[in-house]
Coordinates of C-alpha atoms in Angstrom, one line a residue:
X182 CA 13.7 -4.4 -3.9
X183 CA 11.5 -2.0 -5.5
X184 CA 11.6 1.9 -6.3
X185 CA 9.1 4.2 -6.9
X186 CA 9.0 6.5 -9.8
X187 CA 7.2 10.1 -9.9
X188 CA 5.0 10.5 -12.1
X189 CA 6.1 13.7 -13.4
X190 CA 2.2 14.5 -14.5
X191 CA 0.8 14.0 -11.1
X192 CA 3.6 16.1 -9.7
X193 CA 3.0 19.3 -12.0
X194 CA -0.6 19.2 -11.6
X195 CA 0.2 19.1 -7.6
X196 CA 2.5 21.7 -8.0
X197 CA -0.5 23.7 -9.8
X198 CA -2.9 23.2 -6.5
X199 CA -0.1 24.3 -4.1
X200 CA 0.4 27.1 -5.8
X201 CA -3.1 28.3 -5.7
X202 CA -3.2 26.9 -2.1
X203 CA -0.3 28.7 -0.6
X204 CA -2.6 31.7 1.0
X205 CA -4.8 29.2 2.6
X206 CA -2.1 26.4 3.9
X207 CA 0.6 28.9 5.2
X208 CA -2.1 30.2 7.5
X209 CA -2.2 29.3 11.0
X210 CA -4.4 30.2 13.6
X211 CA -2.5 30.8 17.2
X212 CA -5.5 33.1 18.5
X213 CA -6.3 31.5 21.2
X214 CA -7.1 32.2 25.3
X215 CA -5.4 33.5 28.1
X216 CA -3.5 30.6 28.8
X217 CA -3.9 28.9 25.3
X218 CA -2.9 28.7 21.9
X219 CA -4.6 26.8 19.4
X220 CA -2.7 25.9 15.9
X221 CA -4.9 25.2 13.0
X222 CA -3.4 24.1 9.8
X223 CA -4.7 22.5 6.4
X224 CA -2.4 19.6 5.5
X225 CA -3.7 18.6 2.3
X226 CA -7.1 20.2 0.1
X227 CA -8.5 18.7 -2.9
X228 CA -11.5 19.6 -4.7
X229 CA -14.6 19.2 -1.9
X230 CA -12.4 18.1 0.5
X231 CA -9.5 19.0 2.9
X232 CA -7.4 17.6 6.1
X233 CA -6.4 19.5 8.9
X234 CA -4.5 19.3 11.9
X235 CA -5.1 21.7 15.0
X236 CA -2.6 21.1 18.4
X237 CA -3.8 22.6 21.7
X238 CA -1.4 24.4 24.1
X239 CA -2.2 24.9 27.7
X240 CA -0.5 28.1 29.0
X241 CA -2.9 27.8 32.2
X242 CA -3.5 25.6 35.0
X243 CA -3.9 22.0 34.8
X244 CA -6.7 20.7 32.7
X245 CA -8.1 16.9 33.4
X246 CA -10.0 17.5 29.7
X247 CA -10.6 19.7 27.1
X248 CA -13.1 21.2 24.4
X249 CA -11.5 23.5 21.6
X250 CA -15.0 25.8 19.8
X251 CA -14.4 27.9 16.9
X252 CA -17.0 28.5 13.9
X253 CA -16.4 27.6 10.1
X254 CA -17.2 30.6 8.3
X255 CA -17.8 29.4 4.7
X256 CA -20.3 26.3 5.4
X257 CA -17.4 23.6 5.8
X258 CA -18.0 20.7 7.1
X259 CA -16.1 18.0 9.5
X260 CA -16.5 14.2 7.9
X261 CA -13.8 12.1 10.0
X262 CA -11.8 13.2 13.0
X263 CA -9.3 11.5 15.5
X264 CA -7.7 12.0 18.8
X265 CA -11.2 13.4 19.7
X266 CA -15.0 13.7 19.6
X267 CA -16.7 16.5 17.6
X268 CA -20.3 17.5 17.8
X269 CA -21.7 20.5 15.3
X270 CA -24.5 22.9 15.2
X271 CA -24.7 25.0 12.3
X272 CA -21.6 26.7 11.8
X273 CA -20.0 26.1 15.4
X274 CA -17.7 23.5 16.3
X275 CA -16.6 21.6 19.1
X276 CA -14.1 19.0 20.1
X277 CA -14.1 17.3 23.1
X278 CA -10.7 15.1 24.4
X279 CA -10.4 11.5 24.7
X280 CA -10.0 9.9 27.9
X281 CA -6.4 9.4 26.8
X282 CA -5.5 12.6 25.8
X283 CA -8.0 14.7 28.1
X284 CA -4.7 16.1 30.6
X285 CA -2.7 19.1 30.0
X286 CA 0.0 20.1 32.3
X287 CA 0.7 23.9 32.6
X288 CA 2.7 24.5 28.9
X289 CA 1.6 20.6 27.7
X290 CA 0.8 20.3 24.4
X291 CA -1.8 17.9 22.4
X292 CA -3.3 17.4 18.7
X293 CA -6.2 16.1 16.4
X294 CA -7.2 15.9 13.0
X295 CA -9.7 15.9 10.7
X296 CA -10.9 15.2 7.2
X297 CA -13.6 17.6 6.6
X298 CA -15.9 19.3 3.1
X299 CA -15.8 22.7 1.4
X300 CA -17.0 24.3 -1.3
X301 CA -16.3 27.9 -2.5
X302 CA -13.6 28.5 -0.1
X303 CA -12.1 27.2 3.0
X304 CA -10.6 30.2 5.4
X305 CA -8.7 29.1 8.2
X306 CA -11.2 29.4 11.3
X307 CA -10.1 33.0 13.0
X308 CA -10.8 32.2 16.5
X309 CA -10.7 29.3 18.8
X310 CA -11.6 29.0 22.6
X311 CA -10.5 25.9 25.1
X312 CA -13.2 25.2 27.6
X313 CA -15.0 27.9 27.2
X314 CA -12.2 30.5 27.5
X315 CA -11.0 32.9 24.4
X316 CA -7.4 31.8 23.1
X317 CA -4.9 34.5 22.9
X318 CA -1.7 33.0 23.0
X319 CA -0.4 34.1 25.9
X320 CA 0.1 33.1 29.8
X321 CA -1.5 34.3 32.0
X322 CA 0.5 36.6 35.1
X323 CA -1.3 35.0 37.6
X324 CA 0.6 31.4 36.4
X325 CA 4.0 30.6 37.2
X326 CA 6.2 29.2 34.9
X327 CA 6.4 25.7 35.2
X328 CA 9.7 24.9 36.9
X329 CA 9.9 21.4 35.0
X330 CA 9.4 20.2 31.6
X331 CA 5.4 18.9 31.8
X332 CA 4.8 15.2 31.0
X333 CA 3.7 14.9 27.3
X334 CA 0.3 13.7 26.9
X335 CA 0.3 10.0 26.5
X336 CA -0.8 9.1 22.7
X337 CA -2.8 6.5 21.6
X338 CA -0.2 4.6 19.8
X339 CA 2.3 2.1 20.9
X340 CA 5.8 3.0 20.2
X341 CA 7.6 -0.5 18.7
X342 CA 11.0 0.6 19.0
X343 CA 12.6 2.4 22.0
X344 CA 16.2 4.6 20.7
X345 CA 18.6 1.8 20.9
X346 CA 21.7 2.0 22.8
X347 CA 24.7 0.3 21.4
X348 CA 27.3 -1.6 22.7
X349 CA 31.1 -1.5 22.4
X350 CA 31.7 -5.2 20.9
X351 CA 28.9 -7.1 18.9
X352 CA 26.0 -8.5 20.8
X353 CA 26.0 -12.2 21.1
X354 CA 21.9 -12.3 21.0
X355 CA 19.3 -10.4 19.6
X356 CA 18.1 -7.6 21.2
X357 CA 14.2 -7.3 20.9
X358 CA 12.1 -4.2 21.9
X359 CA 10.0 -4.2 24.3
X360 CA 6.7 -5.2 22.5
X361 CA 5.8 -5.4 18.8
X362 CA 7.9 -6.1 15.9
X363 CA 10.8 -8.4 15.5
X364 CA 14.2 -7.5 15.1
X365 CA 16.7 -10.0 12.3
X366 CA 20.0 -10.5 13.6
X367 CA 20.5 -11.8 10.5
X368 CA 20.0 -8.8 8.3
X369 CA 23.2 -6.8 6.1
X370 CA 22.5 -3.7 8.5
X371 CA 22.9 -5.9 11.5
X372 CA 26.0 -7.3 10.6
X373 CA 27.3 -4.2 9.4
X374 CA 26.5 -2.6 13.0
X375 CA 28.2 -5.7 14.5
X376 CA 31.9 -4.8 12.2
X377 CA 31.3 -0.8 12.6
X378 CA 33.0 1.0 15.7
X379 CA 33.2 4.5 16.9
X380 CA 30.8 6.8 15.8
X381 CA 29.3 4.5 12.7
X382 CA 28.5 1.8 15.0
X383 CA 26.4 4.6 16.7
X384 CA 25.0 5.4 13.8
X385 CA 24.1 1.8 12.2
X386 CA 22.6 1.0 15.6
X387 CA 19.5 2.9 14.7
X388 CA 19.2 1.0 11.5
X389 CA 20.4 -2.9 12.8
X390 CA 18.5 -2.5 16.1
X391 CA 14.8 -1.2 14.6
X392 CA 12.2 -3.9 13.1
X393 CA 12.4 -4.3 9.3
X394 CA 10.9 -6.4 7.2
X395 CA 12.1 -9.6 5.7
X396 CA 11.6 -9.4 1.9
X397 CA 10.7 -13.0 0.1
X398 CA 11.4 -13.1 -3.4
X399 CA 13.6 -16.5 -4.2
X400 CA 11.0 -17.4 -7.2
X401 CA 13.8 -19.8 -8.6
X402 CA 13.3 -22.4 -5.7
X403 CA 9.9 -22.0 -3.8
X404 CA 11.0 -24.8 -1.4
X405 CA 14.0 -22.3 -0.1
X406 CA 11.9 -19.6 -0.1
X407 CA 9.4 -21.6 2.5
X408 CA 12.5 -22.6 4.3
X409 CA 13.2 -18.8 4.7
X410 CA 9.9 -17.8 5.5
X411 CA 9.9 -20.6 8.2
X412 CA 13.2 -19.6 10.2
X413 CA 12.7 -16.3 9.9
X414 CA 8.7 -16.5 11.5
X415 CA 9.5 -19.3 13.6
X416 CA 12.9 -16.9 15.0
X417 CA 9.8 -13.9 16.0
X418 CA 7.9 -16.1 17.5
X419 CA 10.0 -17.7 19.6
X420 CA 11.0 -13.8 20.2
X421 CA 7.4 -12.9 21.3
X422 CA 7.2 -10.8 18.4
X423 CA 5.3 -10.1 15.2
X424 CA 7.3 -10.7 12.7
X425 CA 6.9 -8.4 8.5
X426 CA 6.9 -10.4 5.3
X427 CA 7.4 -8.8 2.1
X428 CA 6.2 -11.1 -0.8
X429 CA 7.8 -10.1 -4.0
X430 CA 8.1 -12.2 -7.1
X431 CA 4.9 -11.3 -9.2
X432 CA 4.8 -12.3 -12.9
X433 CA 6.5 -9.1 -14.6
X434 CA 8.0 -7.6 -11.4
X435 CA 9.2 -4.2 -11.5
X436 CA 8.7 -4.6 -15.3
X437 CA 12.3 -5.3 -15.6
X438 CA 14.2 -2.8 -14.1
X439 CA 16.7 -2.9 -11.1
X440 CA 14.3 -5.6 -9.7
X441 CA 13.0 -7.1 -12.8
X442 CA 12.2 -10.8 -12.4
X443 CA 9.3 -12.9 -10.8
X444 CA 8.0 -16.6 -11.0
X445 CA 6.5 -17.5 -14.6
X446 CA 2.6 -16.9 -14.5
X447 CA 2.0 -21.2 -14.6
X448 CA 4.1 -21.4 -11.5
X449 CA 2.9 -18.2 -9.1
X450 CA 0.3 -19.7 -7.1
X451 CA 2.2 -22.9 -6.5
X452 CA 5.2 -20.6 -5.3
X453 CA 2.8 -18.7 -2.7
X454 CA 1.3 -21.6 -1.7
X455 CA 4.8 -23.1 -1.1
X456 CA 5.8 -19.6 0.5
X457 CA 2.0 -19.7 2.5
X458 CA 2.9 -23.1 4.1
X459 CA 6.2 -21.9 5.9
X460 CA 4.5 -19.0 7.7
X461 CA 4.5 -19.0 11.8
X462 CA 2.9 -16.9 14.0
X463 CA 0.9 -14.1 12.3
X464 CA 3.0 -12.0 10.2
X465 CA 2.5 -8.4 8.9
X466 CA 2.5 -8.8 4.6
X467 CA 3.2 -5.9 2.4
X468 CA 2.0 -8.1 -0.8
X469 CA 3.7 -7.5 -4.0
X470 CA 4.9 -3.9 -4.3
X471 CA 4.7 -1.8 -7.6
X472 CA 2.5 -4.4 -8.7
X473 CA -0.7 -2.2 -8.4
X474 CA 1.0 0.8 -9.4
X475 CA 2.3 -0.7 -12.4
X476 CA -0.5 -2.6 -13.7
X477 CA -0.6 -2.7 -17.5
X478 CA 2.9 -0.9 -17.9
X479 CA 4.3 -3.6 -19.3
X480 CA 4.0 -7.1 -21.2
X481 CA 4.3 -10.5 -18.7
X482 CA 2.4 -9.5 -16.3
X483 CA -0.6 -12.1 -17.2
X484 CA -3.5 -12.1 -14.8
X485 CA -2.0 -9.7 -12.4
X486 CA -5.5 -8.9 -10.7
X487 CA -6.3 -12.5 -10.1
X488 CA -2.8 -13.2 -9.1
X489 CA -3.1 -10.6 -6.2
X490 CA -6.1 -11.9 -5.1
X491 CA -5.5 -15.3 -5.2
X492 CA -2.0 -14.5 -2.6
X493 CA -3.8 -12.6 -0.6
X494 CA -6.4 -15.8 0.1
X495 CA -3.5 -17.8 0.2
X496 CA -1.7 -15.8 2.3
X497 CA -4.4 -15.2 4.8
X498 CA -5.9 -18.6 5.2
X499 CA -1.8 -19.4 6.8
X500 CA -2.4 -16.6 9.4
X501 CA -1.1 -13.2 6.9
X502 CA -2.2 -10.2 8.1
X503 CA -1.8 -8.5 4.4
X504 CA -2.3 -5.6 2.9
X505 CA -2.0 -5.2 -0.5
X506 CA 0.3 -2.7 -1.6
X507 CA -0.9 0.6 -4.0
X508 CA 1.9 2.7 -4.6
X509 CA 2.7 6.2 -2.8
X510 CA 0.9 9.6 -2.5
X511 CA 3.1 11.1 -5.7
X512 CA 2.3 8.1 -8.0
X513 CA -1.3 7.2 -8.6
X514 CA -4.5 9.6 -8.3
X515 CA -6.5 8.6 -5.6
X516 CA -9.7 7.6 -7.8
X517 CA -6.8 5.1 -9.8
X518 CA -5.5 3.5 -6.7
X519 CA -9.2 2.6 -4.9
X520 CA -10.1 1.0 -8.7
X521 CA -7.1 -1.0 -8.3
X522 CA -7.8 -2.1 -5.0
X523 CA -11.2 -3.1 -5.5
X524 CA -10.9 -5.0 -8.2
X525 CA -8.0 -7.2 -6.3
X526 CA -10.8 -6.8 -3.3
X527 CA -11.0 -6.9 0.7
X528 CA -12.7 -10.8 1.2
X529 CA -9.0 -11.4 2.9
X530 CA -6.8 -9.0 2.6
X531 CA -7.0 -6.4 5.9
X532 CA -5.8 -3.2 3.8
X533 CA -3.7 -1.2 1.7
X534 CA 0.5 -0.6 2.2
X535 CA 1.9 3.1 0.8
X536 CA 5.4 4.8 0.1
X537 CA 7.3 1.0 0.1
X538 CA 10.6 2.2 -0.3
X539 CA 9.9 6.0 -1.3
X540 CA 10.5 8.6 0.2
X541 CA 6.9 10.4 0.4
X542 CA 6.3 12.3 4.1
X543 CA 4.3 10.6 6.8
X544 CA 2.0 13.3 6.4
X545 CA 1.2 13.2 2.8
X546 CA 1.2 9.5 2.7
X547 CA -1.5 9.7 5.7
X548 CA -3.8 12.2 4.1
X549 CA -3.8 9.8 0.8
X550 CA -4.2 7.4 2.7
X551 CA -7.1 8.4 4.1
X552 CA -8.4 9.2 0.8
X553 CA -8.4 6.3 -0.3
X554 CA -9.4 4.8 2.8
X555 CA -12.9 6.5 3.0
X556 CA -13.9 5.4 -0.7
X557 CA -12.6 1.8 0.7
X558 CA -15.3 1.8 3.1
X559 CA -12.8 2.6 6.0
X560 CA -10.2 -0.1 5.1
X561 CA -6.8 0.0 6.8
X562 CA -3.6 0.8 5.8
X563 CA -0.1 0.9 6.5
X564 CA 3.2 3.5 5.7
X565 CA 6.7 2.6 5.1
X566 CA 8.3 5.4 7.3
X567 CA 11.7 3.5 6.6
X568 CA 13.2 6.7 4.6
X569 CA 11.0 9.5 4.6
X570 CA 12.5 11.1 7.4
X571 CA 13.2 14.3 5.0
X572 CA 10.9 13.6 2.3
X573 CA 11.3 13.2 -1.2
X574 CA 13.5 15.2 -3.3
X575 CA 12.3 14.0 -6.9
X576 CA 14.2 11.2 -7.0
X577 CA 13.5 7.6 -7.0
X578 CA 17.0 5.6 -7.3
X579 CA 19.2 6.2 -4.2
X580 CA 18.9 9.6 -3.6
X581 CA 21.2 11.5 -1.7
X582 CA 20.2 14.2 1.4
X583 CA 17.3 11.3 3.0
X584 CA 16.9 10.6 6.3
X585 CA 15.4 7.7 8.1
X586 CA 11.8 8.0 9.4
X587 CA 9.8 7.3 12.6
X588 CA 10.4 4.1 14.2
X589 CA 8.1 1.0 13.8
X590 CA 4.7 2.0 15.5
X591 CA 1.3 0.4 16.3
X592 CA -1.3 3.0 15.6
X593 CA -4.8 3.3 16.7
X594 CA -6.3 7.2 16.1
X595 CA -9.4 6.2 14.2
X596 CA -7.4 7.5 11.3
X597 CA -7.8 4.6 9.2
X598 CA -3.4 4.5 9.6
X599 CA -2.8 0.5 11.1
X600 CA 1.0 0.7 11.5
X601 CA 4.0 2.7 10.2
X602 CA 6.4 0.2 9.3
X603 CA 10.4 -0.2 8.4
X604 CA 9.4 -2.0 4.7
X605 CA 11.9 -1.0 2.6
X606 CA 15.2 -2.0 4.9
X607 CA 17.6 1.4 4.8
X608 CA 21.3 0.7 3.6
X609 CA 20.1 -1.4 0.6
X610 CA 20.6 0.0 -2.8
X611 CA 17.9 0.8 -4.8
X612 CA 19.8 -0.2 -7.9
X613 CA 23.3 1.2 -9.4
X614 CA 22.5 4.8 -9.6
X615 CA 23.9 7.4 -7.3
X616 CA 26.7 5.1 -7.3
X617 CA 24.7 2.7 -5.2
X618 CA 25.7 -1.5 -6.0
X619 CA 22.9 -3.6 -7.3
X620 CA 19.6 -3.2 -6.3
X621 CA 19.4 -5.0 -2.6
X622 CA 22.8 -5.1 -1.9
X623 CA 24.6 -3.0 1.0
X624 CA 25.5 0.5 0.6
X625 CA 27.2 2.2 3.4
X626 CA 28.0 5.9 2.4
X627 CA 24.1 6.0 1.8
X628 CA 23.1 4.0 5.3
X629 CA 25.4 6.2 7.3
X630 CA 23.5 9.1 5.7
X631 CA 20.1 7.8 6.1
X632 CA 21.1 8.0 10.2
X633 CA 23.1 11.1 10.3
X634 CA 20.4 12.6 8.8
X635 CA 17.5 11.3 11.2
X636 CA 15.7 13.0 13.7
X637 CA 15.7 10.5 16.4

């Protein structure tokens, strides 16, 4: 399977801009109402542009809907927002809940965010009201404290993978959640949960029971490959589930390193055709990762643009749902990454995938993401949580101190974000590094890790 390198330029000239962004990024805003606090932080800024996230606390009385107001003081502007509804006039700001995120219990909390346009400066807003009322962060003594924990407000997302709960002796069928992605019994983390007792079978449980994506790269015998691609698709069907497809075996793959190989460039379109005609269903397709990223670092590669797009037709015209993949937030510079994706084009792929088996936060991924996304005409994308769960420490090969990341979800925010997905499948080795085994094979030390290490 493939890693993903830093590029050590890209990560010095970031470390440059959060430097000089510190003053503005640490700030938060928690001015807010009697009987509110409103949080307003800047997740990422680039030059004209920025993201921010802002959560709303009610410390009042129940609210069946909200509007948060405060004024931009240096002529920003908002230019895409989700989990709400903004409206402007001049310098003042408002935004209005969704009818799915409109109720606040007494101490419930919410959020939205925003791309939005600077220039100059960008100070964080100083003050914020919530329907009309001044925020000041505290509650008011006229409210009693809420005896129970409040309900959280239901989010627009569908949550793929509830926390399993594992079972003493192996599980003679496969346990499916409860909508969503399929889960492999077949898969090394599966059987490894199904041998582990005692507290590492709780552990492997969060990795053998969560949908992962089946990786296709058996470019020696394309007539195998189908066969895998057809058990495995037909298996989520018959499921009720939506099974993930990883097509890897590119001309020139991962220019020879731990996952060097790929079909010769005569055979490739022959071997996804083969591959094409085993699909069932209508998988999710992360197509070809590093192949973008790495186009032109290396010799073999042949028509690499016209291979991608002729997959992605391929693919698609079997019932895909693919997104092509483009590498991860550290990697390539956001003008790089939308060249490379339009000259591969959108005619049948659905979007881009990002962070395939790095380690790049959720957050960072998602503000690239976006990035990308709005030069992309709005075009979708998808984020391998499958490791990010404490971001990236630098390295690329089996680093140590990870943890796994959110669980399998649909998303629909209006963020651009499709899906965060399990891609890379946790416990496999990147290569022997770290004193991992081969690249693909099963590393325990580093899958126990990976759980102990979760959130979740």
């Amino acid at each position: 399977m493939p890693t993903r390198r830093t590029a050590t330029a890209l990560l010095a000239a970031a470390a440059v801009a959060v430097a000089g962004l510190t003053a503005v990024t640490a700030a938060t805003a928690a001015q807010a109402a009697t009987g509110c606090k409103v949080e307003y932080r800047i997740t990422n800024q680039w030059a004209g542009g920025f993201g921010a996230d802002v959560s709303v606390t009610n410390l009042g009385d129940p609210v069946s809907s909200w509007t948060v107001g405060w004024t931009f003081a240096a002529g920003q502007k908002i230019t895409q927002l989700w989990n709400g509804t903004a409206s402007t006039s001049g310098s003042a700001v408002s935004v209005a809940s969704l009818p799915y995120n409109g109720s606040l219990a007494t101490g419930a909390r919410t959020s939205f965010g925003f791309n939005g346009s600077w220039s100059g400066s960008n100070p964080v807003p100083g003050t914020f009201t919530v329907n009309g009322t001044l925020c000041t962060g505290t509650t008011p003594t006229t409210t009693p404290t809420p005896t129970t924990t409040p309900t959280p407000t239901p989010t627009p997302t569908v949550t793929v993978t509830p926390t399993p709960t594992p079972t003493p002796t192996p599980t003679p069928t496969n346990p499916q959640p409860t909508s969503g992605f399929y889960v492999d019994p077949t898969t090394q983390g599966y059987r490894a949960w199904q041998s582990a007792s005692g507290t590492d079978k709780t552990l492997l449980a969060k990795i053998a029971l969560t949908p992962q994506a089946y990786w296709v790269g058996n470019w020696a015998d394309p007539a195998h490959a189908k066969a895998e691609v057809a058990d495995y698709t037909a298996r989520a069907v018959a499921a009720g589930k939506t099974p993930m497809l990883v097509v890897y075996a590119i001309p020139g793959r991962d220019c020879g390193s731990y996952s060097g190989g790929g079909v010769a460039e005569s055979a490739y379109a022959a071997w996804i055709d083969t591959v094409a005609s085993g699909i069932q269903g209508n998988p999710y397709v992360v197509l070809e990762p590093d192949a973008l990223a790495q186009l032109g670092d290396c010799a073999g590669q042949g028509d690499r643009i016209g291979f991608l797009k002729y997959a992605a037709k391929s693919l698609t015209l079997k019932g895909a749902r693919v997104y092509i993949d483009a590498g991860h937030s550290s990697w390539l510079p956001v003008s790089t990454a939308v060249s490379r994706l339009n000259q591969v084009g959108f005619e049948y792929a659905v979007g881009f995938a990002l962070n395939t088996s790095n380690y790049q936060t959720t957050a960072a991924s998602k503000t690239y993401g976006q990035q990308i996304s709005q030069q992309l005409g709005g075009k979708k994308f998808v984020i391998d949580t499958s490791r990010n769960g404490n971001g990236s420490n630098g390295e690329w090969c089996n680093p140590r101190g990870r943890a796994l990341g959110e669980k399998p979800t649909l998303v629909n925010d209006g963020s651009g974000l499709d899906a965060l997905l399990w891609v890379k499948l946790p416990g496999e080795s990147d290569g022997t590094c770290n004193g991992g085994p081969s690249a693909g094979a099963w590393f325990q030390d580093i899958a126990l890790e990976l759980a102990r290490n979760a959130k979740w």
